[in-house]
XYZ file of C-alpha atoms in Angstrom:
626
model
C 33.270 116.204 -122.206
C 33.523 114.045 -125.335
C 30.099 115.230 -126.775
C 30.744 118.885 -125.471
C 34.025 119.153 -127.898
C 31.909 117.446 -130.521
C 29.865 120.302 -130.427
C 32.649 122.959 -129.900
C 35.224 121.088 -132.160
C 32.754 122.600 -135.550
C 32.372 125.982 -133.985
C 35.860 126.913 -133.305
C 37.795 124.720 -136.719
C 34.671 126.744 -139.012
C 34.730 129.996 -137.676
C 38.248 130.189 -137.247
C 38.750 128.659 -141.360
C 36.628 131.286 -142.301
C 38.271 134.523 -140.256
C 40.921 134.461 -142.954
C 38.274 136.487 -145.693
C 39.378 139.254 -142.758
C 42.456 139.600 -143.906
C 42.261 139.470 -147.814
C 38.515 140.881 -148.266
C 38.659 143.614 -145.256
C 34.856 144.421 -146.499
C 34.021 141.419 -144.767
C 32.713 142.159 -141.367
C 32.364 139.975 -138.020
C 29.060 139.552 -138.520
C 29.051 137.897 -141.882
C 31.815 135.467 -140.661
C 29.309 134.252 -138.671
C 27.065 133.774 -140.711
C 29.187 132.032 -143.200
C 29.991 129.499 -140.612
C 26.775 129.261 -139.493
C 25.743 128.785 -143.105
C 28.966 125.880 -142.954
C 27.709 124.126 -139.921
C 24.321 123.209 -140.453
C 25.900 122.006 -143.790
C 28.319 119.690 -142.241
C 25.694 118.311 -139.926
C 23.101 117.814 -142.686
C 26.090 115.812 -144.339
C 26.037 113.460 -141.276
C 22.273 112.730 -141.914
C 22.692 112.368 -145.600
C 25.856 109.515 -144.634
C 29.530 111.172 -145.529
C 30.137 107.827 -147.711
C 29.374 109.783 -150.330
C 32.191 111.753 -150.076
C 34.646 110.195 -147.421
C 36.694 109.233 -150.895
C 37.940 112.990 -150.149
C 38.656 113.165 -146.431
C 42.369 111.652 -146.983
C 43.232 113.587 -150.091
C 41.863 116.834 -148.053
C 43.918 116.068 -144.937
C 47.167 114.965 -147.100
C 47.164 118.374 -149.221
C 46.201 120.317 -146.141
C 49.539 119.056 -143.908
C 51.252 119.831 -147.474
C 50.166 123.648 -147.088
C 50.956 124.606 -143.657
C 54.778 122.142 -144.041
C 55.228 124.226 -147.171
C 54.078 127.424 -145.796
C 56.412 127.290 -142.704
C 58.961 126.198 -144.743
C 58.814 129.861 -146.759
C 58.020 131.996 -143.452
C 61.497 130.312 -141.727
C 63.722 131.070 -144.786
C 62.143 134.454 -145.504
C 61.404 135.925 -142.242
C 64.064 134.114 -139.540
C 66.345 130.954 -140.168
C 67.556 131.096 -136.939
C 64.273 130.444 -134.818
C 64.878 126.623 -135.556
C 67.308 127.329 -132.284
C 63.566 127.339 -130.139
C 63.634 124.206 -130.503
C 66.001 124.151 -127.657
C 64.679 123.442 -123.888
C 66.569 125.969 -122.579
C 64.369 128.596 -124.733
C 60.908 127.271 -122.661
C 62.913 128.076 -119.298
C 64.185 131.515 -120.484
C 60.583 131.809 -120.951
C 59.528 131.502 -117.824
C 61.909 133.348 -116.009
C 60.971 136.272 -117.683
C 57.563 136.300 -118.292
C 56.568 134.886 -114.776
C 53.267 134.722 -114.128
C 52.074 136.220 -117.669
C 54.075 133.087 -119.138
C 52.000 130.714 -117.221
C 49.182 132.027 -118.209
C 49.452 131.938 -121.567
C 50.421 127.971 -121.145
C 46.746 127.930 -122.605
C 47.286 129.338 -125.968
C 49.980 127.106 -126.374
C 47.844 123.802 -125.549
C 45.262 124.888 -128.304
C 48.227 124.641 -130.695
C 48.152 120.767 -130.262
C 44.711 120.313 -129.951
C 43.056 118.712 -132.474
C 45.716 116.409 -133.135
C 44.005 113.742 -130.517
C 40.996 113.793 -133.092
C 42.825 111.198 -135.270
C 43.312 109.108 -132.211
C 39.533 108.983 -131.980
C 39.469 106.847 -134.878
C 41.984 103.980 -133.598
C 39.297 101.663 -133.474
C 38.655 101.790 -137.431
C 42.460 101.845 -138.152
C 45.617 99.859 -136.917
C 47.675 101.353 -133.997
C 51.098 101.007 -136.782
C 49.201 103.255 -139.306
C 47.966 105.772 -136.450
C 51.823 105.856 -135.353
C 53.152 106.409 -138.784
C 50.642 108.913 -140.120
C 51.546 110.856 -136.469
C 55.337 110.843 -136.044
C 56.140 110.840 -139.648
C 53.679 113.548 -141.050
C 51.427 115.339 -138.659
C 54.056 116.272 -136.211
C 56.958 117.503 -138.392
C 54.129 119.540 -140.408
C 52.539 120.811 -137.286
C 56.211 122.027 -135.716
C 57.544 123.292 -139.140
C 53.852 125.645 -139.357
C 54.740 126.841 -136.090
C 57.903 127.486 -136.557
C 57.506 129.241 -139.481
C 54.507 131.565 -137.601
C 56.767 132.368 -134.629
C 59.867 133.664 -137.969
C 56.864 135.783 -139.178
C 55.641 137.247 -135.812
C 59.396 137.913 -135.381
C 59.550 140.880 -137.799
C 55.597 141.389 -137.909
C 54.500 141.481 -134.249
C 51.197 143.910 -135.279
C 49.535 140.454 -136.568
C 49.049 138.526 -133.935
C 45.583 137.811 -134.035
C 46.128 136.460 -137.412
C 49.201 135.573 -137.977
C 48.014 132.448 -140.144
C 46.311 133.694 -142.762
C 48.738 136.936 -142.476
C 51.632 134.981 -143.315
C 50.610 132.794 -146.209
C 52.174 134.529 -149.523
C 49.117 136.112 -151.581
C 49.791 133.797 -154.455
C 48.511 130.730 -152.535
C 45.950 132.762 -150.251
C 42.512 131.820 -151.878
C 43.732 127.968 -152.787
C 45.043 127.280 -148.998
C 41.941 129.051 -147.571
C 39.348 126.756 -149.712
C 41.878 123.799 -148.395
C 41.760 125.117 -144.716
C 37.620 125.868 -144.903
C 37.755 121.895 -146.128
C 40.245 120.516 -143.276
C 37.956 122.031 -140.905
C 34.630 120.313 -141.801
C 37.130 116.854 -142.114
C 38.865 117.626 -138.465
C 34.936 118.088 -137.494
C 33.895 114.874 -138.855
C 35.963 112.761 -136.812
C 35.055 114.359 -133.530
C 31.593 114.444 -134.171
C 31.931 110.528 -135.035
C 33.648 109.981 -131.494
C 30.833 111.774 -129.878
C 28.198 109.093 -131.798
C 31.020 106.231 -130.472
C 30.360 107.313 -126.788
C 26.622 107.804 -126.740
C 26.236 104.958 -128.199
C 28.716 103.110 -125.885
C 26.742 104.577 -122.490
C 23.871 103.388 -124.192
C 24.277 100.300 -124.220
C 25.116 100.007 -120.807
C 22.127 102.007 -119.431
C 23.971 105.458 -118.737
C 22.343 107.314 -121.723
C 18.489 107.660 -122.412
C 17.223 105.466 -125.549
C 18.878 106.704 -128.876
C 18.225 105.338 -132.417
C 21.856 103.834 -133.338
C 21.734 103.397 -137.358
C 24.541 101.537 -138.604
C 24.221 100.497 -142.445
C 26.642 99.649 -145.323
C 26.202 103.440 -146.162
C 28.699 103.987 -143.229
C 32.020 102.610 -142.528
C 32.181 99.534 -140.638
C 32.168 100.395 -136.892
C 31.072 103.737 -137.478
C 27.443 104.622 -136.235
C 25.253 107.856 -136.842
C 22.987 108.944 -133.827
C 19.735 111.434 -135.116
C 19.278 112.770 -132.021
C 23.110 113.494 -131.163
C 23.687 114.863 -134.406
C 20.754 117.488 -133.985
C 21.604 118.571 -130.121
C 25.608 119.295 -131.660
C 24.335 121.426 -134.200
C 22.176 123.170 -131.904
C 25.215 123.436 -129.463
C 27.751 124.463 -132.369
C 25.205 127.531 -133.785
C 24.589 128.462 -130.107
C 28.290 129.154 -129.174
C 29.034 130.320 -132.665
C 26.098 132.746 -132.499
C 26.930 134.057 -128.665
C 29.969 134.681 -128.491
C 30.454 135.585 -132.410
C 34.398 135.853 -130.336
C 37.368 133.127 -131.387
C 39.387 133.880 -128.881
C 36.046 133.064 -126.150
C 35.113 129.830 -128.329
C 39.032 129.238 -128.136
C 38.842 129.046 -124.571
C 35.526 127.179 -124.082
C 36.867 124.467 -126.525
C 40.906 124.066 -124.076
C 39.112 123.980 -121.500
C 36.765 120.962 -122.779
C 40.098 119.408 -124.346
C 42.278 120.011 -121.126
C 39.265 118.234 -118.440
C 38.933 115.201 -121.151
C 42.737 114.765 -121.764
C 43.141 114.858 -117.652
C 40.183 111.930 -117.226
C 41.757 110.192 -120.015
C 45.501 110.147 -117.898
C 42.866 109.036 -115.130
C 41.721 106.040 -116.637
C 44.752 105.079 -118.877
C 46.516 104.579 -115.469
C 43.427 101.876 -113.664
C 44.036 100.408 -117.486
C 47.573 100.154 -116.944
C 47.294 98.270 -113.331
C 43.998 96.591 -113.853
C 43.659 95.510 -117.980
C 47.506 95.248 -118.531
C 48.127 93.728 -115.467
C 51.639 95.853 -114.759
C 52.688 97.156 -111.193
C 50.790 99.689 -109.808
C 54.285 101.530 -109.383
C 54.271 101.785 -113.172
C 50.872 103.319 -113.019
C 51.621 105.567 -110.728
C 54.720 106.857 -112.763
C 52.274 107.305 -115.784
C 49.492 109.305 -114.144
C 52.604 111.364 -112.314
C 54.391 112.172 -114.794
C 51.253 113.206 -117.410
C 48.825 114.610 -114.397
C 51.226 116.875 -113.698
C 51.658 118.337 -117.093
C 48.408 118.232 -117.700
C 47.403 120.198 -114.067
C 50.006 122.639 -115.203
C 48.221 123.528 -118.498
C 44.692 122.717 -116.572
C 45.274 125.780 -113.806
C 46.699 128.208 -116.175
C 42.933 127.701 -118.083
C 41.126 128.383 -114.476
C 41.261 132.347 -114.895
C 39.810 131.794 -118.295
C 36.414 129.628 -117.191
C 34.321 133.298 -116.392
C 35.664 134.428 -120.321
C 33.751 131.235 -121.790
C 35.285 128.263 -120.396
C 32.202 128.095 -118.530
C 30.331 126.509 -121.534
C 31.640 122.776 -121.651
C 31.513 123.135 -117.603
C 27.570 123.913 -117.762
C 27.040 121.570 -120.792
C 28.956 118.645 -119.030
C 27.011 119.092 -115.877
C 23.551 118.859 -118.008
C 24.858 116.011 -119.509
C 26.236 114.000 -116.213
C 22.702 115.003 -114.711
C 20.408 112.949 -117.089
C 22.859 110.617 -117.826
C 23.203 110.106 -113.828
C 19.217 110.040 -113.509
C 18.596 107.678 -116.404
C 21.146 105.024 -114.743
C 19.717 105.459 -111.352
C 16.035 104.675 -112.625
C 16.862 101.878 -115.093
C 18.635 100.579 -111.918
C 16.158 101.102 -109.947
C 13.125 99.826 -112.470
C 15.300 96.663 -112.496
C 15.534 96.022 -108.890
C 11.232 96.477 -108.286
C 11.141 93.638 -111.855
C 13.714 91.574 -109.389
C 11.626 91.921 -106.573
C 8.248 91.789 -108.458
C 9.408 88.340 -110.595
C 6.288 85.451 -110.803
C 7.680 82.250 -108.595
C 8.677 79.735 -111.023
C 7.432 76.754 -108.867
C 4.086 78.749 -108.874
C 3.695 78.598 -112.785
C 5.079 75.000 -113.014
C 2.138 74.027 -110.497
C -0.356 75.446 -113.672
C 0.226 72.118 -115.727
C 1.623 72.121 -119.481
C -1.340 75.212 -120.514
C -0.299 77.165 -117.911
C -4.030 77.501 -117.081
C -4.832 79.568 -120.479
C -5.467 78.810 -123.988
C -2.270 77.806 -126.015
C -2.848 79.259 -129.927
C -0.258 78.609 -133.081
C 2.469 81.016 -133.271
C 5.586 81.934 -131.520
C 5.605 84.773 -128.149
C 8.806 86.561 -127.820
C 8.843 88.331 -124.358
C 11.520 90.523 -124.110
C 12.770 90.798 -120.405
C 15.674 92.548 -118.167
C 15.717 89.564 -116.128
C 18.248 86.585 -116.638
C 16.272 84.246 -114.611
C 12.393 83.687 -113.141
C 9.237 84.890 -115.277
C 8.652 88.960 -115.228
C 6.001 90.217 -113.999
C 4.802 91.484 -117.940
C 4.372 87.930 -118.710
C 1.320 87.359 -115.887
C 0.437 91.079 -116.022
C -0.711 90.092 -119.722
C -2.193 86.860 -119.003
C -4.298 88.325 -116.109
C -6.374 90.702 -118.788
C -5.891 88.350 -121.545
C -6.120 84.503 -121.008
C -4.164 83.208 -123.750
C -1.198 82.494 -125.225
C 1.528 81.091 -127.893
C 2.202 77.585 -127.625
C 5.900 78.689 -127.964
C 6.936 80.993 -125.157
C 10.832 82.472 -125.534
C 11.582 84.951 -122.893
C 14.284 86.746 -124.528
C 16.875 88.802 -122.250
C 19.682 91.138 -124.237
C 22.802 91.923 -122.025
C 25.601 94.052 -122.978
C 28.736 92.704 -122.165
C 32.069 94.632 -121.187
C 33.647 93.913 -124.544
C 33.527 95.965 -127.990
C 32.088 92.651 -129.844
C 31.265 89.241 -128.669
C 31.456 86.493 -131.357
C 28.313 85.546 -133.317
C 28.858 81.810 -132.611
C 28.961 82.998 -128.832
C 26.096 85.557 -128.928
C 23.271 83.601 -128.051
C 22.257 81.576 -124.533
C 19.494 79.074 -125.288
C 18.302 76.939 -121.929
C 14.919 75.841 -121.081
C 12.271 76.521 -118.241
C 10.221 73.682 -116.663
C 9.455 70.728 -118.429
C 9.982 69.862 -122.012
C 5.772 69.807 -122.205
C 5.540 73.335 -121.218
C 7.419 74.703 -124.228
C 9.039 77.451 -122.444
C 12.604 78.694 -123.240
C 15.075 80.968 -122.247
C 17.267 83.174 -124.566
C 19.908 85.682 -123.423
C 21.449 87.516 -126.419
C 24.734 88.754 -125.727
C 25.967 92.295 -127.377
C 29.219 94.234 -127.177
C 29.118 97.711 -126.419
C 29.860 98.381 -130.154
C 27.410 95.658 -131.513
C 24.671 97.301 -134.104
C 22.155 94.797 -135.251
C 19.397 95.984 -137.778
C 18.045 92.684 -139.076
C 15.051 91.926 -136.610
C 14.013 88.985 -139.288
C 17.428 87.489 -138.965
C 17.451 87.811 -134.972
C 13.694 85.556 -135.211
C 15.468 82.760 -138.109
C 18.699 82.510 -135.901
C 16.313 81.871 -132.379
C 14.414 79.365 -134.106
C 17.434 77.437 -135.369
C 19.169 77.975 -131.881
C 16.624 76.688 -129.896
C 16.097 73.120 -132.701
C 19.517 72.883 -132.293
C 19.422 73.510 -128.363
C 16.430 70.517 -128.378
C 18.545 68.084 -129.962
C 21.662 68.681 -128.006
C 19.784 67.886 -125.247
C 18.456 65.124 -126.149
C 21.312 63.765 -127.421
C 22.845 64.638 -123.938
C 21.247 64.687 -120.652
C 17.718 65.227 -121.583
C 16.440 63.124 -118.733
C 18.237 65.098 -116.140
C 16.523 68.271 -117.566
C 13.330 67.307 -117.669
C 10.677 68.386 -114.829
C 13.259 71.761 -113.735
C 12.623 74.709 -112.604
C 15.075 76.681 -114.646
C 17.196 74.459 -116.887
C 21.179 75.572 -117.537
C 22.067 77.295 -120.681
C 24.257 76.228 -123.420
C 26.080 78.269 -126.465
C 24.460 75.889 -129.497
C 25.863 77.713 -132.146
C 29.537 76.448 -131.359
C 27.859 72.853 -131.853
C 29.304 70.804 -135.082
C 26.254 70.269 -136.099
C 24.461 73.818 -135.990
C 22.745 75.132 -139.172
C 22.089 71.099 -140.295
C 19.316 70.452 -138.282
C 16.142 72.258 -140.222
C 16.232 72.568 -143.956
C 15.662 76.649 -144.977
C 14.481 78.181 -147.496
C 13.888 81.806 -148.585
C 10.761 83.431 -150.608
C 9.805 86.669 -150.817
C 6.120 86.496 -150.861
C 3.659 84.425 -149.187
C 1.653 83.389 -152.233
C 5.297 81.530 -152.702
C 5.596 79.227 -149.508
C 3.197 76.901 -151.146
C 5.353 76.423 -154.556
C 8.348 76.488 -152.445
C 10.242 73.210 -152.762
C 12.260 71.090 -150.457
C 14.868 67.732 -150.928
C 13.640 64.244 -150.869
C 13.577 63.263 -147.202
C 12.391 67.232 -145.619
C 9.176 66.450 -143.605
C 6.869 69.304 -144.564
C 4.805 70.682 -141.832
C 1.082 72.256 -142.354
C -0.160 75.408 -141.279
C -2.452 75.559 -138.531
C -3.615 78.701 -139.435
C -7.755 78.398 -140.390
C -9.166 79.385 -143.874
C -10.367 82.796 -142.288
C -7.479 83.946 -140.860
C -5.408 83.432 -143.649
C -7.854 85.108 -145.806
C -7.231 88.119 -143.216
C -3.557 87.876 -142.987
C -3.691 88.085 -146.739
C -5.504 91.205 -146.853
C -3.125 92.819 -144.188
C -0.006 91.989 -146.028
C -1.602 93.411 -149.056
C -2.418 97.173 -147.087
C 0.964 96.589 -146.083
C 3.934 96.974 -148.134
C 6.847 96.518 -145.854
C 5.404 93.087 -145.521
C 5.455 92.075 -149.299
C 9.031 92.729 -150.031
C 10.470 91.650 -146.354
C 12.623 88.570 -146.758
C 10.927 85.350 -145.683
C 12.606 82.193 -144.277
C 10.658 78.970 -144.490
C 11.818 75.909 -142.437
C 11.589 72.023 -142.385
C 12.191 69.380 -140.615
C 14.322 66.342 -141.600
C 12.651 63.233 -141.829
C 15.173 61.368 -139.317
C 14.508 58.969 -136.468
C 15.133 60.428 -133.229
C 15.480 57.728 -130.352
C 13.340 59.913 -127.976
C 9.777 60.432 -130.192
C 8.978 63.436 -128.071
C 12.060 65.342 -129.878
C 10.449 65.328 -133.030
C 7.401 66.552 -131.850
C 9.063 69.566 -130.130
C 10.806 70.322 -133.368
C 7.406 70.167 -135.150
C 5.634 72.399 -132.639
C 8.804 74.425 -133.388
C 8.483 75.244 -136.823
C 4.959 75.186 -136.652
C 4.865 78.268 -134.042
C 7.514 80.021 -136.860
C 4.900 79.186 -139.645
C 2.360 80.464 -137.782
C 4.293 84.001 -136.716
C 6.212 85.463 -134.446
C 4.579 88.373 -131.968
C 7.046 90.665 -129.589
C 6.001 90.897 -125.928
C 7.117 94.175 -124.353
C 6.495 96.153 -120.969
C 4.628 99.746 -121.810
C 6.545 101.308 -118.606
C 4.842 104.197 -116.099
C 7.670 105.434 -113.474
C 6.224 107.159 -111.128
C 7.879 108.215 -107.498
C 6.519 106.546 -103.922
C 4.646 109.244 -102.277
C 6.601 109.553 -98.977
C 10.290 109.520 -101.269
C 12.498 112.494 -100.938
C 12.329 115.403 -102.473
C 15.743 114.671 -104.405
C 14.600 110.969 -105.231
C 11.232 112.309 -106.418
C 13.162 114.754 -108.568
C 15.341 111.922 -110.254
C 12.267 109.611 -111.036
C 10.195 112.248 -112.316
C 12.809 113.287 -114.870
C 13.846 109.524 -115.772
C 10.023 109.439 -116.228
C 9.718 112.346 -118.721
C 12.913 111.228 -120.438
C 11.327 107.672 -120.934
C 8.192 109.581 -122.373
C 10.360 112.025 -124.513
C 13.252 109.752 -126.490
C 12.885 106.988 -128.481
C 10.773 103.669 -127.542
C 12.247 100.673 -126.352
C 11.075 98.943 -129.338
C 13.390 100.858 -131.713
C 16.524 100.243 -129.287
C 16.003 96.645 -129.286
C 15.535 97.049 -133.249
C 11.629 95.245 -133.063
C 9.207 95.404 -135.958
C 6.240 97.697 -135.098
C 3.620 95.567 -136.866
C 4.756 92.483 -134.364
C 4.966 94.381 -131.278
C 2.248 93.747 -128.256
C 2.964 96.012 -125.753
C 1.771 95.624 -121.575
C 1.072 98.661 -119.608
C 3.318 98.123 -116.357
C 3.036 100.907 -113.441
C 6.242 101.370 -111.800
C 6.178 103.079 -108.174
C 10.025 103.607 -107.279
């Protein structure tokens, strides 16, 4: 429901900005409203691709001058048209209502909800601003402006009940028509940015938790801080936005698509404030209880009075929704699923231990990242390559990213290093720990941070219980990067090219480590880097090793191997997945693998999720029968 008013939030605030040239042009038809908006909308969604930073300076000013407007405008409607409707502020007005209007009362409950939507829009941004300055800007400015507008509509339609269907625009004085229209057309595309921005939160959110097929989530300095921008989101909304703008080319349909979207997420949201009231805030379930009570029942109120309106166009978020809950339902179900046969499918460690320190192949230079669902044991990608290809880095890191049920975990705290067999077998573990807000974009700084988490993991242990961890099957992991000492263990240094590393220079004491690399191949890494240009100007971390005595000697060698495998290059091991369905499944289950399987094919790579450089990236065709 989220991304559904993300799209409808544009189509209605646009269209609706731009009915006003209705009432002062009257050459201007229906059909050019639309496409003025239309025109409006792919420009506002363009402006999410370009990055609004270039002109988010003006969203405040925009929003200030347009609560200005309406607070003025009422103001002049109440003492011109009706002082005395200030007295409808009254309670006993809303039951005089309903004893004589009835059943026609209750069903216009919906046009009175849409007057307060779009307020919760704000709200959407409470985890870029402070709860005090959400409060303030809210009982102090939006709410007196928004009740003073009305106010001074209901004084107008008092004496001019013939302009209903645009009363706003009807009863702004013709002095200020053209300057509050240009301000309204602008609050509009604002209002629209900040829903749209919630709708990137969310995706991005399921995403990482495996309810949402793979996105690209871009978050740069060109965006605020906690703010992502989702390419694929951004496109489907516009789609959305021109599609109900274009078929129903109605505000008053669009108007009830859009409550009904507002009324189903504001009812969910009562929903799961009230398990956050009992199970995060830890206060009586009696409380909670009260909460979703008192609320629901508003809320169902408003919510049944919208029912008779679903066949006039509420029916849009409904269908959208349901498209929505389907692949986002099927993409869980086979990620869960794909994880349970890698569970089942995992290589015995006691079977790999039993292959000696070479694990039965050839051990080259260089460092083998193998990125892998599973927290413990040896995937099945790992053997699957080593069956058609014998060899292997004489560093192995299987590297296992987990998103954890909090917005942002720590950096000290984001990284698990622990080791697998014996120290001679050079195989470690790494579990990278994200928040379900965490963007990371640096894939150079993720391979510098593992090297100096695992040196620092080697001496810890050694400095520890090093004996006890020797010869296991799957050592315990540790958080080095709360350690004292972390960061003062290898001596870095940055260059830019690799003509440089040679000239690079270290303090008196560093002990400089040789590449292993022979004349050939660096004669043929040198002409890749050259046909290359990302390579040349992508930032370069050497390291060294102290020159210290370590009690146990086979430390230092580890730590030498270390920064030898980082000299030599990193390479990122990755499962090429095939889904396919068992042949005697279900008609139903075959349906939900076969989709999860063209939605695997059809969004974006694992690769780009986990943020991996393409010219690094050795991928393993896996076959997958679910």
């Amino acid at each position: 429901m989220v991304i559904c008013v993300g799209a409808l939030t544009p189509a209605i605030s646009v269209i609706s900005s731009i009915e006003g040239l209705k009432v002062q042009a009257k050459v201007v038809s229906s059909g050019m409203v639309v496409l003025i908006s239309c025109v409006l909308l792919v420009g506002l969604y363009v402006l999410q691709h370009r990055g609004s930073h270039k002109v988010s300076f003006v969203f405040p000013p925009i929003m200030i001058l347009w609560l200005l407007c309406i607070f003025m405008v009422g103001i002049y409607n109440v003492i011109k048209w009706n002082p005395r409707v200030y007295r409808a502020l009254s309670p006993y007005y809303i039951c005089k209502f309903f004893y004589i209007t009835g059943k026609d009362g209750w069903i216009n409950l919906g046009g009175v909800f849409l007057c307060v939507t779009g307020t919760q829009a704000m709200f959407s941004d409470l985890g870029y601003f402070k709860q005090a300055s959400i409060r303030v800007a809210f009982c102090c400015v939006i709410y007196p402006c928004l009740v003073l507008q009305y106010m001074g509509q209901a004084a107008f339609l008092s004496k001019n009940l013939s302009a209903v269907p645009i009363s706003f625009y009807a009863s702004i004085p013709d002095i200020l028509f053209w300057p509050i229209f240009v301000v309204t057309a602008l609050a509009a595309i604002v209002a629209s940015q900040a829903v749209i921005s919630a709708a990137f939160s969310i995706v991005q959110q399921c995403h990482a938790f495996e309810c949402f097929p793979r996105v690209k989530v871009v978050h740069s300095r060109r965006w605020i801080h906690g703010q992502t921008y989702i390419p694929e989101i951004n496109w489907v909304l516009m789609i959305f936005s021109l599609a109900v703008t274009v078929g129903f080319r109605d505000i008053n349909q669009i108007g009830y698509a859009y409550g009904v979207a507002c009324l189903i997420l504001t009812f969910v949201t009562t929903w799961l404030t009230s398990l956050v009231i009992n199970l995060v805030w830890h206060q009586s379930l009696v409380v909670a209880l009260a909460f979703i009570f008192f609320f629901g029942s508003i809320e169902i109120l408003f919510l049944s009075s919208y029912c008779i309106k679903i066949p006039k166009g509420g029916w849009v978020p409904l269908l959208l929704s349901a498209a929505f809950l389907i692949v986002m339902y099927v993409w869980h179900y086979g990620s869960r699923k794909k994880y349970l046969f890698d569970m089942h499918n995992k290589v015995s460690m006691k079977w790999i231990l039993t292959l000696g320190p070479s694990l039965g192949i050839v051990r080259v230079p260089g460092m083998g990242l193998i990125y892998t669902e599973l927290a413990t044991g040896v995937p099945a990608t790992f053997t699957h390559f080593l069956t058609n290809l014998p060899v292997f880095y004489q560093v192995v890191v299987f590297v296992c990213v987990k998103t954890v049920p909090v917005p942002h975990v720590p950096h000290q705290e984001r990284y698990l290093i622990g080791r697998i067999g014996p120290k001679s077998y050079r195989l470690y573990r790494c579990i990278v720990r994200n928040g379900y807000r965490s963007v990371y974009n640096n894939e150079n700084d993720f391979e510098n941070e593992l090297v100096m988490s695992i040196a620092e993991f080697i001496q810890l242990e050694a400095e520890g219980s090093s004996g006890s961890l020797d010869g296991s099957v799957d050592g315990r992991l540790a958080v080095v990067r709360t350690s004292g000492k972390f960061g003062k263990r290898l001596l870095m240094s940055e260059s830019v090219r690799v003509e440089e590393d040679s000239r690079t220079s270290f303090p008196e004491g560093a002990l400089t480590v040789s590449s292993s690399k022979s004349p050939a191949l660096k004669k043929l890494q040198s002409m890749y880097e050259q046909e290359s240009p990302e390579l040349t100007n992508r930032r370069r971390i050497r390291f060294e090793l102290i020159n210290t005595i370590y009690k146990d000697p086979r430390v230092k060698e580890e730590l030498l191997e270390l920064v030898e495998a980082k000299r030599a290059g990193a390479a990122y091991v990755i499962g090429h997945s095939y889904v396919k369905a068992k042949w005697n499944s279900s008609f139903i289950k075959k349906f939900a693998i076969n989709l999860h399987s063209f939605l695997r094919k059809n969004c974006r790579a694992p690769a780009v999720g986990l943020n991996i450089p393409q010219i690094s990236l050795i991928k393993v065709g896996m076959n997958y029968h679910l």
